[in-house]
Coordinates of C-alpha atoms (C1' of nucleotides) in Angstrom, one line a residue:
Chain A
M6 CA 113.3 87.3 10.4
L7 CA 116.4 87.9 8.3
D8 CA 117.0 84.2 8.2
R9 CA 116.2 83.6 4.5
L10 CA 118.1 86.6 3.4
V11 CA 121.2 85.8 5.3
R12 CA 121.2 82.2 4.1
K13 CA 120.8 83.3 0.6
L14 CA 123.6 85.9 0.6
A15 CA 125.9 83.4 2.4
H16 CA 126.0 81.5 -0.8
G17 CA 127.6 84.4 -2.5
A18 CA 130.0 85.8 0.0
A19 CA 131.2 85.3 3.6
L20 CA 129.6 87.9 5.7
S21 CA 131.4 89.3 8.8
E22 CA 129.6 90.5 11.9
N23 CA 129.9 94.0 10.6
D24 CA 128.2 93.0 7.4
H25 CA 125.4 91.4 9.3
A26 CA 124.9 94.6 11.3
C27 CA 124.7 96.6 8.1
L28 CA 122.2 94.2 6.7
S29 CA 120.0 94.2 9.8
H30 CA 120.1 98.0 9.8
I31 CA 118.9 98.5 6.3
V32 CA 116.1 96.0 6.5
R33 CA 114.8 97.1 9.9
H34 CA 111.6 98.5 8.5
A35 CA 110.0 95.3 7.3
R36 CA 106.2 95.1 6.8
I37 CA 103.6 92.5 6.1
V38 CA 102.3 92.3 2.5
E39 CA 99.1 90.7 1.2
P40 CA 98.8 88.2 -1.7
Q41 CA 98.3 89.7 -5.1
Q42 CA 99.5 93.1 -4.0
R43 CA 101.2 95.2 -6.6
L44 CA 104.4 96.5 -5.1
V45 CA 105.9 98.2 -8.2
D46 CA 104.3 99.2 -11.4
E47 CA 106.0 99.2 -14.8
G48 CA 106.9 102.8 -15.5
D49 CA 106.9 104.0 -11.9
A50 CA 109.6 106.5 -11.1
N51 CA 110.2 104.4 -8.1
Q52 CA 113.5 104.2 -6.4
R53 CA 113.0 101.7 -3.6
V54 CA 114.8 98.5 -3.3
L55 CA 112.6 95.6 -2.1
V56 CA 113.8 92.6 -0.1
M57 CA 111.5 89.7 0.2
L58 CA 112.1 88.2 3.6
E59 CA 109.2 85.8 3.5
G60 CA 106.8 84.8 0.8
W61 CA 106.7 84.7 -3.0
A62 CA 106.3 87.4 -5.6
Y63 CA 107.0 87.9 -9.3
R64 CA 108.2 90.4 -11.8
S65 CA 106.2 90.8 -14.9
K66 CA 106.0 92.8 -18.1
L67 CA 103.1 93.6 -20.3
L68 CA 102.9 93.9 -24.1
A69 CA 100.8 96.5 -25.7
S70 CA 98.4 93.7 -26.8
G71 CA 97.8 93.0 -23.1
E72 CA 99.7 89.8 -23.0
R73 CA 101.8 89.2 -20.0
L74 CA 104.9 87.4 -19.1
I75 CA 106.3 86.7 -15.7
T76 CA 110.0 87.1 -16.1
D77 CA 111.1 85.8 -12.8
L78 CA 109.9 84.6 -9.4
I79 CA 111.0 86.3 -6.2
L80 CA 111.4 83.7 -3.5
P81 CA 112.2 84.2 0.2
G82 CA 115.5 85.9 0.7
D83 CA 115.5 87.4 -2.8
I84 CA 116.3 91.0 -3.4
S85 CA 114.0 92.6 -6.0
H86 CA 114.8 95.7 -7.9
V87 CA 118.3 95.7 -6.8
L88 CA 120.0 99.1 -7.0
T89 CA 117.3 100.3 -9.3
N90 CA 117.9 103.8 -8.0
L91 CA 120.3 104.1 -10.9
L92 CA 117.5 103.7 -13.4
G93 CA 115.0 106.4 -14.0
Y94 CA 111.9 104.2 -13.7
A95 CA 110.9 100.6 -13.2
D96 CA 111.0 98.5 -16.4
H97 CA 108.8 95.8 -14.9
S98 CA 106.1 95.3 -12.3
V99 CA 106.4 93.4 -9.1
T100 CA 103.5 91.7 -7.5
T101 CA 103.2 89.4 -4.5
L102 CA 101.8 85.9 -4.8
T103 CA 101.5 85.1 -1.2
S104 CA 101.4 87.1 2.0
G105 CA 104.8 87.7 3.3
I106 CA 107.3 90.1 4.9
M107 CA 109.0 92.7 2.9
A108 CA 111.6 95.3 3.6
E109 CA 111.7 98.5 1.6
I110 CA 115.1 100.2 1.5
H111 CA 115.7 103.8 0.6
P112 CA 118.4 104.3 -2.0
A113 CA 120.6 106.5 0.2
E114 CA 120.6 103.7 2.8
I115 CA 121.7 101.2 0.2
E116 CA 124.6 103.5 -0.8
V117 CA 125.7 103.9 2.8
A118 CA 125.5 100.2 3.5
L119 CA 127.5 99.4 0.4
E120 CA 130.2 101.9 1.4
C121 CA 130.4 100.4 4.8
S122 CA 130.5 96.7 4.0
L123 CA 132.7 94.9 1.6
G124 CA 130.9 91.7 2.3
L125 CA 127.6 93.3 1.3
R126 CA 129.1 94.7 -1.9
R127 CA 130.3 91.2 -2.8
A128 CA 127.0 89.6 -1.8
L129 CA 124.9 92.0 -3.9
R130 CA 127.1 91.7 -6.9
W131 CA 126.8 87.9 -6.6
S132 CA 123.1 88.2 -6.2
S133 CA 122.9 90.2 -9.3
L134 CA 125.0 87.7 -11.3
Q135 CA 122.7 84.9 -10.0
T136 CA 119.7 86.8 -11.3
D137 CA 121.3 87.2 -14.7
S138 CA 122.1 83.5 -14.8
I139 CA 118.5 82.5 -13.9
L140 CA 117.2 84.8 -16.6
R141 CA 119.5 83.2 -19.2
Q142 CA 118.4 79.8 -18.1
A143 CA 114.8 80.8 -18.4
L144 CA 115.5 82.0 -22.0
I145 CA 116.9 78.7 -23.1
N146 CA 114.2 76.8 -21.3
N147 CA 111.3 78.7 -22.7
G148 CA 113.0 78.9 -26.1
R149 CA 114.3 75.4 -26.7
R150 CA 112.3 73.0 -24.6
L151 CA 108.9 71.4 -24.9
A152 CA 106.1 72.4 -22.5
A153 CA 106.2 69.5 -20.0
T154 CA 110.0 69.8 -19.7
R155 CA 109.8 73.6 -19.2
I156 CA 107.4 73.2 -16.3
A157 CA 109.4 70.4 -14.8
H158 CA 112.5 72.5 -15.0
L159 CA 110.8 75.4 -13.3
I160 CA 109.7 73.1 -10.5
C161 CA 113.3 71.8 -10.0
E162 CA 114.6 75.3 -10.0
V163 CA 112.1 76.5 -7.4
R164 CA 112.8 73.5 -5.3
A165 CA 116.6 74.1 -5.4
R166 CA 116.2 77.8 -4.6
L167 CA 113.8 77.2 -1.7
H168 CA 116.2 74.5 -0.4
A169 CA 119.0 77.0 -0.5
V170 CA 117.2 79.2 1.9
E171 CA 116.2 76.3 4.0
V172 CA 112.5 76.1 3.2
S173 CA 111.6 72.5 3.5
V174 CA 110.9 70.8 0.2
E175 CA 111.1 67.2 1.2
E176 CA 108.0 65.5 -0.2
S177 CA 106.0 68.5 -1.0
F178 CA 106.0 72.3 -0.7
A179 CA 103.7 75.3 -1.0
W180 CA 103.1 76.2 -4.7
P181 CA 101.1 79.4 -4.8
L182 CA 100.9 79.7 -8.6
T183 CA 97.7 79.2 -10.4
Q184 CA 97.9 77.4 -13.8
D185 CA 97.3 80.6 -15.5
E186 CA 100.2 82.3 -13.7
L187 CA 102.4 79.2 -14.3
G188 CA 101.7 79.7 -18.0
D189 CA 102.8 83.3 -17.7
V190 CA 106.1 82.1 -16.3
T191 CA 106.7 79.4 -18.8
A192 CA 105.4 81.3 -21.8
M193 CA 102.4 79.2 -22.7
T194 CA 98.6 79.3 -22.3
K195 CA 96.8 77.9 -19.3
V196 CA 95.2 75.2 -21.4
H197 CA 98.6 73.9 -22.4
V198 CA 99.9 74.2 -18.8
N199 CA 97.0 72.0 -17.9
R200 CA 97.8 69.4 -20.6
S201 CA 101.4 69.4 -19.6
L202 CA 100.8 69.0 -15.9
R203 CA 98.7 66.0 -16.7
V204 CA 101.6 64.4 -18.6
L205 CA 103.8 65.0 -15.6
R206 CA 101.2 63.6 -13.3
E207 CA 100.6 60.6 -15.4
N208 CA 104.3 59.8 -15.4
G209 CA 104.3 60.0 -11.7
L210 CA 106.7 62.9 -11.7
I211 CA 104.6 65.4 -9.8
L212 CA 101.3 65.8 -8.1
L213 CA 99.8 69.3 -7.8
Q214 CA 97.0 69.6 -5.4
Q215 CA 95.5 72.4 -3.4
R216 CA 98.4 74.7 -4.1
R217 CA 100.9 72.1 -2.9
M218 CA 103.6 70.6 -5.2
H219 CA 104.3 67.0 -4.5
V220 CA 107.5 65.6 -5.9
P221 CA 107.9 62.0 -5.0
D222 CA 111.3 61.6 -6.6
A223 CA 113.3 64.7 -7.1
G224 CA 116.1 62.9 -8.9
R225 CA 113.7 61.4 -11.5
L226 CA 112.1 64.8 -12.1
A227 CA 115.5 66.4 -12.5
A228 CA 116.5 63.7 -15.0
F229 CA 113.3 64.1 -16.9
C230 CA 114.1 67.8 -17.7
D231 CA 117.8 67.6 -17.6
F232 CA 118.1 69.9 -14.6
T233 CA 121.5 70.7 -13.2
P234 CA 121.7 73.3 -10.5
D235 CA 125.1 74.7 -11.5
Y236 CA 123.6 77.9 -12.9
L237 CA 122.2 78.8 -9.6
H238 CA 125.7 79.2 -8.2
L239 CA 124.7 77.9 -4.8
G240 CA 127.2 76.2 -2.5
Y241 CA 129.9 77.3 -4.8
N242 CA 132.8 75.7 -2.9
S243 CA 131.6 72.3 -3.7
A244 CA 130.4 73.1 -7.2
E245 CA 132.9 70.8 -8.9
V246 CA 132.0 67.8 -6.8
R247 CA 128.3 68.3 -7.1
R248 CA 128.5 68.7 -10.8
S249 CA 130.2 65.4 -11.4
E250 CA 127.9 63.6 -9.0
M251 CA 124.9 65.1 -10.7
R252 CA 126.1 64.1 -14.1
A253 CA 126.5 60.5 -13.1
S254 CA 123.1 60.2 -11.5
T255 CA 121.5 62.1 -14.4
M256 CA 122.7 59.6 -16.9
E257 CA 121.2 56.7 -14.9
M258 CA 118.0 58.6 -14.5
Q259 CA 117.7 59.4 -18.1
A260 CA 118.1 55.8 -19.0
A261 CA 115.4 54.9 -16.6
V262 CA 113.0 57.4 -17.9
R263 CA 113.7 56.6 -21.5
Q264 CA 112.8 53.0 -20.7
R265 CA 109.6 54.0 -19.0
V266 CA 108.5 56.3 -21.8
D267 CA 109.0 53.7 -24.5
Chain B
M10 CA 139.8 103.2 -28.7
L11 CA 137.7 103.5 -25.5
D12 CA 135.2 105.5 -27.4
R13 CA 132.3 103.0 -27.4
L14 CA 132.8 102.0 -23.9
V15 CA 132.9 105.5 -22.6
R16 CA 129.9 106.5 -24.5
K17 CA 128.0 103.5 -23.3
L18 CA 128.8 104.0 -19.6
A19 CA 128.0 107.7 -19.9
H20 CA 124.4 106.6 -20.3
G21 CA 124.5 105.2 -16.8
A22 CA 126.6 107.7 -14.8
A23 CA 128.6 110.8 -15.1
L24 CA 132.2 109.9 -15.1
S25 CA 134.9 112.2 -13.7
E26 CA 138.4 112.5 -15.0
N27 CA 139.5 110.2 -12.3
D28 CA 136.9 107.7 -13.4
H29 CA 138.2 107.9 -16.9
A30 CA 141.7 107.4 -15.8
C31 CA 140.7 104.2 -13.9
L32 CA 138.9 103.0 -16.9
S33 CA 141.8 103.5 -19.2
H34 CA 144.1 101.8 -16.8
I35 CA 142.1 98.6 -16.5
V36 CA 141.5 98.1 -20.2
R37 CA 145.0 99.0 -21.3
H38 CA 145.8 95.5 -22.5
A39 CA 143.3 95.2 -25.4
R40 CA 143.9 92.8 -28.2
I41 CA 142.5 91.9 -31.6
V42 CA 140.0 89.0 -31.8
E43 CA 139.0 87.0 -34.8
P44 CA 135.4 86.2 -35.9
Q45 CA 133.9 83.0 -34.5
Q46 CA 136.5 82.8 -31.8
R47 CA 135.4 81.2 -28.5
L48 CA 136.4 83.5 -25.7
V49 CA 134.8 81.7 -22.8
D50 CA 133.5 78.2 -22.5
E51 CA 130.5 77.2 -20.4
G52 CA 131.9 75.5 -17.3
D53 CA 135.3 77.3 -17.5
A54 CA 136.7 78.2 -14.1
N55 CA 137.4 81.4 -15.7
Q56 CA 137.6 84.6 -13.8
R57 CA 138.3 87.2 -16.4
V58 CA 136.1 90.1 -17.2
L59 CA 135.8 90.9 -20.9
V60 CA 135.2 94.3 -22.4
M61 CA 134.2 94.5 -26.0
L62 CA 135.7 97.7 -27.3
E63 CA 134.8 97.0 -31.0
G64 CA 133.0 94.2 -32.7
W65 CA 130.1 91.9 -32.0
A66 CA 130.0 88.8 -29.9
Y67 CA 127.3 86.7 -28.2
R68 CA 126.7 84.6 -25.1
S69 CA 125.2 81.2 -25.5
K70 CA 124.1 78.2 -23.6
L71 CA 123.7 74.6 -24.7
L72 CA 121.2 71.9 -23.8
A73 CA 122.2 68.3 -23.3
S74 CA 120.3 67.6 -26.5
G75 CA 122.8 69.8 -28.3
E76 CA 120.3 72.6 -29.0
R77 CA 121.7 76.1 -28.6
L78 CA 120.4 79.4 -27.6
I79 CA 122.1 82.8 -27.9
T80 CA 120.9 84.6 -24.7
D81 CA 122.3 88.0 -25.6
L82 CA 124.4 89.9 -28.1
I83 CA 127.5 91.8 -27.0
L84 CA 127.9 95.0 -29.0
P85 CA 130.7 97.6 -29.0
G86 CA 131.1 99.1 -25.6
D87 CA 129.5 96.2 -23.8
I88 CA 131.0 94.5 -20.8
S89 CA 130.7 90.8 -20.8
H90 CA 130.9 88.5 -17.9
V91 CA 130.8 91.4 -15.5
L92 CA 132.3 90.7 -12.1
T93 CA 132.1 87.0 -12.8
N94 CA 135.0 86.6 -10.5
L95 CA 132.4 86.1 -7.8
L96 CA 131.1 82.9 -9.5
G97 CA 133.0 79.7 -9.5
Y98 CA 132.7 79.1 -13.2
A99 CA 131.1 80.4 -16.3
D100 CA 127.5 79.6 -16.8
H101 CA 127.5 80.4 -20.5
S102 CA 129.9 80.6 -23.4
V103 CA 131.0 83.8 -25.2
T104 CA 131.9 83.8 -28.9
T105 CA 132.8 86.6 -31.2
L106 CA 130.8 87.2 -34.4
T107 CA 133.1 89.7 -36.0
S108 CA 136.7 90.6 -35.6
G109 CA 137.1 93.2 -33.0
I110 CA 139.1 94.6 -30.1
M111 CA 138.7 93.2 -26.6
A112 CA 140.2 93.9 -23.3
E113 CA 140.6 91.3 -20.7
I114 CA 140.6 92.4 -17.1
H115 CA 142.0 90.5 -14.1
P116 CA 139.6 90.3 -11.2
A117 CA 142.1 92.0 -8.8
E118 CA 142.2 95.0 -11.1
I119 CA 138.5 95.2 -11.2
E120 CA 138.4 95.2 -7.4
V121 CA 141.0 98.0 -7.2
A122 CA 139.2 100.1 -9.9
L123 CA 135.9 99.7 -8.1
E124 CA 137.4 100.8 -4.8
C125 CA 139.0 103.8 -6.5
S126 CA 136.1 105.1 -8.5
L127 CA 132.6 105.9 -7.4
G128 CA 131.6 106.7 -11.0
L129 CA 132.8 103.3 -12.1
R130 CA 130.9 101.6 -9.4
R131 CA 127.8 103.4 -10.5
A132 CA 128.4 102.8 -14.2
L133 CA 128.9 99.1 -13.7
R134 CA 125.9 98.7 -11.5
W135 CA 123.9 100.5 -14.2
S136 CA 125.3 98.3 -16.9
S137 CA 124.3 95.3 -14.9
L138 CA 120.8 96.5 -14.5
Q139 CA 120.6 97.3 -18.2
T140 CA 121.7 93.7 -19.0
D141 CA 118.9 92.4 -16.7
S142 CA 116.4 94.6 -18.4
I143 CA 117.5 93.4 -21.9
L144 CA 117.2 89.8 -20.8
R145 CA 113.7 90.3 -19.4
Q146 CA 112.7 92.0 -22.6
A147 CA 114.1 89.0 -24.6
L148 CA 112.0 86.7 -22.4
I149 CA 108.8 88.4 -23.2
N150 CA 109.6 88.8 -26.9
N151 CA 110.5 85.2 -27.4
G152 CA 107.7 84.0 -25.2
R153 CA 104.8 86.1 -26.3
R154 CA 105.3 87.4 -29.9
L155 CA 105.1 85.9 -33.3
A156 CA 108.2 85.2 -35.3
A157 CA 108.3 88.2 -37.6
T158 CA 107.7 90.6 -34.7
R159 CA 110.4 88.9 -32.6
I160 CA 112.9 89.5 -35.4
A161 CA 111.8 93.0 -36.0
H162 CA 112.1 93.8 -32.3
L163 CA 115.6 92.4 -32.2
I164 CA 116.6 94.6 -35.2
C165 CA 115.1 97.7 -33.5
E166 CA 117.0 96.9 -30.3
V167 CA 120.3 96.4 -32.0
R168 CA 119.8 99.6 -33.9
A169 CA 119.1 101.5 -30.7
R170 CA 122.0 100.0 -28.9
L171 CA 124.4 100.7 -31.7
H172 CA 123.1 104.2 -32.0
A173 CA 123.8 104.7 -28.3
V174 CA 127.5 104.1 -28.8
E175 CA 127.5 106.2 -31.9
V176 CA 127.7 103.5 -34.5
S177 CA 126.0 104.9 -37.6
V178 CA 122.7 103.1 -38.3
E179 CA 121.2 105.6 -40.7
E180 CA 120.0 103.7 -43.8
S181 CA 121.8 100.4 -43.1
F182 CA 124.3 98.9 -40.8
A183 CA 126.5 95.8 -40.6
W184 CA 124.6 92.7 -39.6
P185 CA 127.0 89.8 -39.0
L186 CA 124.5 87.2 -37.9
T187 CA 123.7 84.3 -40.3
Q188 CA 120.0 83.3 -40.4
D189 CA 120.9 80.2 -38.3
E190 CA 122.5 82.4 -35.6
L191 CA 119.5 84.7 -35.8
G192 CA 117.3 81.8 -35.1
D193 CA 119.4 80.9 -32.0
V194 CA 118.8 84.4 -30.7
T195 CA 115.1 84.5 -31.3
A196 CA 114.5 80.9 -30.4
M197 CA 113.4 79.5 -33.7
T198 CA 114.7 77.4 -36.6
K199 CA 116.6 78.8 -39.5
V200 CA 113.8 77.8 -41.8
H201 CA 111.4 79.9 -39.9
V202 CA 113.8 82.8 -39.7
N203 CA 114.0 82.7 -43.5
R204 CA 110.2 82.7 -43.8
S205 CA 109.8 85.5 -41.4
L206 CA 112.6 87.6 -43.0
R207 CA 110.7 87.2 -46.2
V208 CA 107.5 88.6 -44.6
L209 CA 109.5 91.6 -43.3
R210 CA 111.1 92.1 -46.7
E211 CA 107.8 91.8 -48.6
N212 CA 106.3 94.4 -46.3
G213 CA 109.1 96.8 -47.2
L214 CA 110.2 96.9 -43.5
I215 CA 113.8 95.6 -44.0
L216 CA 116.2 94.3 -46.5
L217 CA 119.0 92.0 -45.5
Q218 CA 121.7 91.7 -48.0
Q219 CA 125.4 90.7 -47.8
R220 CA 125.4 90.9 -44.1
R221 CA 124.0 94.4 -44.1
M222 CA 120.7 95.3 -42.6
H223 CA 118.8 98.0 -44.5
V224 CA 116.0 99.7 -42.6
P225 CA 114.3 102.2 -44.9
D226 CA 111.9 103.5 -42.2
A227 CA 112.9 102.9 -38.6
G228 CA 109.7 104.3 -37.3
R229 CA 107.6 102.0 -39.3
L230 CA 109.6 99.0 -38.2
A231 CA 109.3 100.1 -34.6
A232 CA 105.6 100.5 -35.0
F233 CA 105.3 97.0 -36.6
C234 CA 106.8 95.3 -33.5
D235 CA 105.7 97.8 -30.9
F236 CA 109.3 98.7 -30.0
T237 CA 109.8 101.3 -27.3
P238 CA 113.4 101.9 -26.2
D239 CA 112.6 102.7 -22.6
Y240 CA 113.8 99.4 -21.3
L241 CA 117.3 100.1 -22.6
H242 CA 117.6 103.0 -20.1
L243 CA 119.6 105.1 -22.5
G244 CA 119.2 108.8 -22.9
Y245 CA 119.7 109.3 -19.2
N246 CA 118.2 112.1 -17.4
S247 CA 120.9 114.3 -16.1
A248 CA 118.7 115.9 -13.5
E249 CA 118.0 112.5 -12.0
V250 CA 121.7 111.7 -11.7
R251 CA 122.5 115.0 -10.1
R252 CA 119.8 114.3 -7.6
S253 CA 121.3 111.0 -6.6
E254 CA 124.7 112.5 -6.5
M255 CA 123.4 114.9 -3.9
R256 CA 122.0 112.1 -1.9
A257 CA 125.3 110.3 -2.1
S258 CA 127.1 113.3 -0.6
T259 CA 124.9 113.5 2.5
M260 CA 126.6 113.6 5.9
E261 CA 125.8 110.0 6.4
M262 CA 127.5 109.0 3.3
Q263 CA 130.7 111.0 4.1
A264 CA 130.8 109.4 7.5
A265 CA 130.4 106.0 6.0
V266 CA 133.2 106.6 3.5
R267 CA 135.5 107.9 6.2
Q268 CA 134.8 104.8 8.3
R269 CA 135.7 102.6 5.3
V270 CA 139.0 104.4 4.7
D271 CA 140.2 103.7 8.3
Chain C
dG29 C1' 69.3 79.1 -1.7
dT30 C1' 71.1 81.2 -5.7
dA31 C1' 73.9 84.0 -8.4
dG32 C1' 78.4 85.0 -9.7
dC33 C1' 83.1 84.3 -9.6
dT34 C1' 87.7 81.9 -10.0
dC35 C1' 90.0 77.9 -11.0
dG36 C1' 90.9 73.2 -12.7
dC37 C1' 89.9 70.2 -16.3
dC38 C1' 88.8 68.6 -20.9
dA39 C1' 87.7 68.2 -26.1
dA40 C1' 87.6 69.8 -31.1
dC41 C1' 89.6 72.4 -34.1
dA42 C1' 93.1 76.1 -35.9
dT43 C1' 97.6 77.6 -36.7
dA44 C1' 102.4 78.9 -35.9
dT45 C1' 106.4 76.7 -36.0
dG46 C1' 109.5 72.5 -36.6
dT47 C1' 111.4 68.7 -39.7
dG48 C1' 113.5 66.8 -43.6
dA49 C1' 114.8 67.3 -48.1
dG50 C1' 116.6 69.6 -51.9
dG51 C1' 118.3 73.3 -55.3
dG52 C1' 121.1 77.4 -56.3
dC53 C1' 124.9 80.5 -55.5
dC54 C1' 129.4 81.6 -54.4
dA55 C1' 134.0 81.5 -52.4
dA56 C1' 137.7 78.6 -50.9
dA57 C1' 140.3 74.5 -51.5
dT58 C1' 142.3 70.9 -54.4
Chain D
dA22 C1' 138.3 72.8 -63.8
dT23 C1' 136.3 70.5 -60.3
dT24 C1' 135.0 69.8 -55.7
dT25 C1' 133.6 71.1 -51.3
dG26 C1' 131.2 73.5 -47.9
dG27 C1' 128.5 77.3 -46.1
dC28 C1' 124.7 80.0 -46.6
dC29 C1' 120.2 81.4 -48.5
dC30 C1' 116.0 80.0 -50.2
dT31 C1' 111.8 77.0 -50.8
dC32 C1' 108.4 73.1 -50.6
dA33 C1' 105.6 69.4 -48.4
dC34 C1' 104.5 67.6 -44.5
dA35 C1' 104.4 66.9 -39.2
dT36 C1' 103.4 68.5 -34.7
dA37 C1' 103.4 71.4 -30.6
dT38 C1' 100.9 74.8 -29.0
dG39 C1' 97.0 78.3 -29.3
dT40 C1' 91.9 79.2 -29.4
dT41 C1' 87.3 78.6 -28.3
dG42 C1' 84.0 76.8 -25.7
dG43 C1' 82.1 74.1 -22.2
dC44 C1' 81.5 71.6 -17.5
dG45 C1' 81.9 71.2 -12.6
dA46 C1' 83.7 72.1 -7.9
dG47 C1' 84.4 75.4 -4.5
dC48 C1' 83.9 79.9 -2.6
dT49 C1' 81.6 84.4 -1.5
dA50 C1' 78.0 87.9 -1.6
dC51 C1' 73.5 88.8 -1.2

DNA sequence: GTAGCTCGCCAACATATGTGAGGGCCAAAT
DNA sequence: ATTTGGCCCTCACATATGTTGGCGAGCTAC
């Protein structure tokens, strides 16, 4: 059951047997969660740390006007609300998208585990840095790219993150977001999401049907939106290699797509 | 010289004398930096941690198209690139805006300091959570608000953050950003920044002159953009911290620490 | 069955923001 | 004295995205 979590953290630090034991101990009280279940409410004086063992969720914030934005997706293996026991209250809400398995950790247990395990300290610091990096990437995506590219980039990111915790994403994968929710992630209206999905579909880049995302050619999609997985800090030993490989293939792809678009 | 840094971290955790000593030790090699000096380059295999003791800087990312976005501002007392030694390379650039004083910390020293000081571990975790929170707020601002409001909100945030480290922001304060740079922060073009600043000026909300930001009525500006400083997690509740300190000193915890020492 | 709901889909129109160009001011360089 | 370059400012026009409203397919409740 810890599979996703362990695989995820392994990208950040080598975990010893002792580290694994600590990890198992703190997430031993996992429970089933329902889709569309509010786990944390903005403003809660809530001190729990959530670990998503299976399933999707998201963090969101509201404006006074009622407008909403989903700031980040929580995928299997992700830790939500990390170490939030140091803040007085939650600055965002957390809601599930699918049913799933979630562990809730009491702050005191987190403290103990961190004291016991160097590997865990490393892994959680890494996880926190990855979160930052993903947020920064979202900022530049939403701020500086056109709608279709923004969506394409999100799809590539989710694919890469799922792949990193060994969820199969070969030809297609589960995509629980409605178009409305997708708009809340990419900072646009559902109408424009619909328009942009059509563009992607008409270019043969994706097919979204019955909550499944089909990506016939992941390389072409990545080229279309200029996606490079560096910022996810996965497989960090081979980062150099993958980066140069990626650049080479990206150039080819871009040329191909440019031809097609003209 | 550590003034800003200490004041900032004090918002996150109570620091003992020992903690202060650790802090002084790791930032002892501070140096002067120039305006517009590139400190870290996207892609660098750089492992330093930067602490901005005085002056402003920013983190930015580039797209392949050459477009730029400033993902966050680094203000006096802020720690840049926290614990980045766990990542293989920098996922963003860091550039100074003003001259200032900066300390560069070697990863090994960070590790030692963190092992030595519980207060510092707390403070850095808090700082990291605050960074996340600021990034999420930026996402919803840039994604869901109109230009003038976005800019107004940024001004309110900077005011609050400067105030938190005891930089005077009474009637006016230094504002080193050009309109072009401001556009890179708020995800718009410099032309539109100019238009929006005019709106704010004509409404008597701000006056930006010679790189000084004048805010005649901070309350009115905050009301205009619906700014609430909660998400900055400043003004920390001392009762709350005392409570978590008590938790930290449970038997469990002491046992854990003893184990670690062996 | 039918009513009511959510969700995907689409079209016509409205508008916030981007683009490209240019003028004025001022300090630094020549 | 002149030039250069950065920055602020503005206009006219272009366009990406928002808004409103509508249609139909599927699902559930009754």
